[in-house]
mmCIF file of C-alpha atoms in Angstrom:
data_model
loop_
_atom_site.group_PDB
_atom_site.id
_atom_site.type_symbol
_atom_site.label_atom_id
_atom_site.label_comp_id
_atom_site.label_asym_id
_atom_site.label_seq_id
_atom_site.Cartn_x
_atom_site.Cartn_y
_atom_site.Cartn_z
ATOM 1 C CA UNK A 1139 4.159 -49.678 36.522
ATOM 2 C CA UNK A 1140 0.573 -49.614 38.045
ATOM 3 C CA UNK A 1141 1.829 -49.017 41.370
ATOM 4 C CA UNK A 1142 3.837 -45.956 40.168
ATOM 5 C CA UNK A 1143 0.804 -44.391 38.558
ATOM 6 C CA UNK A 1144 -1.434 -44.830 41.917
ATOM 7 C CA UNK A 1145 1.228 -43.450 44.060
ATOM 8 C CA UNK A 1146 1.653 -40.431 41.739
ATOM 9 C CA UNK A 1147 -2.272 -39.944 41.548
ATOM 10 C CA UNK A 1148 -2.349 -39.922 45.374
ATOM 11 C CA UNK A 1149 0.384 -37.294 45.339
ATOM 12 C CA UNK A 1150 -1.583 -35.247 42.631
ATOM 13 C CA UNK A 1151 -4.771 -35.134 44.892
ATOM 14 C CA UNK A 1152 -2.505 -34.040 47.862
ATOM 15 C CA UNK A 1153 -1.078 -31.307 46.050
ATOM 16 C CA UNK A 1154 -4.224 -30.122 44.804
ATOM 17 C CA UNK A 1155 -5.612 -30.517 48.309
ATOM 18 C CA UNK A 1156 -2.590 -28.392 49.748
ATOM 19 C CA UNK A 1157 -3.432 -25.685 47.034
ATOM 20 C CA UNK A 1158 -7.003 -25.570 47.853
ATOM 21 C CA UNK A 1159 -6.028 -25.116 51.848
ATOM 22 C CA UNK A 1160 -3.898 -22.114 50.593
ATOM 23 C CA UNK A 1161 -7.052 -20.409 49.164
ATOM 24 C CA UNK A 1162 -9.763 -21.539 51.532
ATOM 25 C CA UNK A 1163 -7.398 -21.266 54.856
ATOM 26 C CA UNK A 1164 -5.441 -18.276 54.108
ATOM 27 C CA UNK A 1165 -4.510 -17.600 57.525
ATOM 28 C CA UNK A 1166 -2.139 -20.928 57.308
ATOM 29 C CA UNK A 1167 -0.212 -19.029 54.680
ATOM 30 C CA UNK A 1168 1.602 -15.605 55.268
ATOM 31 C CA UNK A 1169 0.115 -13.211 52.942
ATOM 32 C CA UNK A 1170 2.913 -12.562 50.931
ATOM 33 C CA UNK A 1171 3.759 -16.268 49.879
ATOM 34 C CA UNK A 1172 -0.084 -17.533 49.765
ATOM 35 C CA UNK A 1173 -0.096 -17.016 45.696
ATOM 36 C CA UNK A 1174 3.356 -18.338 45.555
ATOM 37 C CA UNK A 1175 2.334 -21.574 47.638
ATOM 38 C CA UNK A 1176 -0.807 -21.656 45.634
ATOM 39 C CA UNK A 1177 0.922 -21.579 42.163
ATOM 40 C CA UNK A 1178 3.598 -23.589 43.283
ATOM 41 C CA UNK A 1179 1.153 -26.303 44.397
ATOM 42 C CA UNK A 1180 -0.355 -26.265 41.022
ATOM 43 C CA UNK A 1181 2.503 -26.415 39.093
ATOM 44 C CA UNK A 1182 3.864 -29.430 40.965
ATOM 45 C CA UNK A 1183 0.309 -30.910 40.568
ATOM 46 C CA UNK A 1184 0.433 -30.394 36.940
ATOM 47 C CA UNK A 1185 3.748 -31.878 36.841
ATOM 48 C CA UNK A 1186 2.491 -34.956 38.440
ATOM 49 C CA UNK A 1187 -0.549 -35.324 36.250
ATOM 50 C CA UNK A 1188 2.286 -35.166 33.098
ATOM 51 C CA UNK A 1189 3.903 -38.118 34.901
ATOM 52 C CA UNK A 1190 0.937 -40.282 35.552
ATOM 53 C CA UNK A 1191 0.410 -40.025 31.640
ATOM 54 C CA UNK A 1192 3.982 -41.195 31.323
ATOM 55 C CA UNK A 1193 3.630 -44.269 33.493
#
């Protein structure tokens, strides 16, 4: 169970980093999909956070 929580924590921080890169380096993401990608990554990060709490 602890190993799952550690893996989910790493995934959580990677998703937050991906969301931050979309904001800081917008040239990497198309104009139309920038907000979509940001909120998608943010939503996935929160789902991962909920999974961490479960495990």
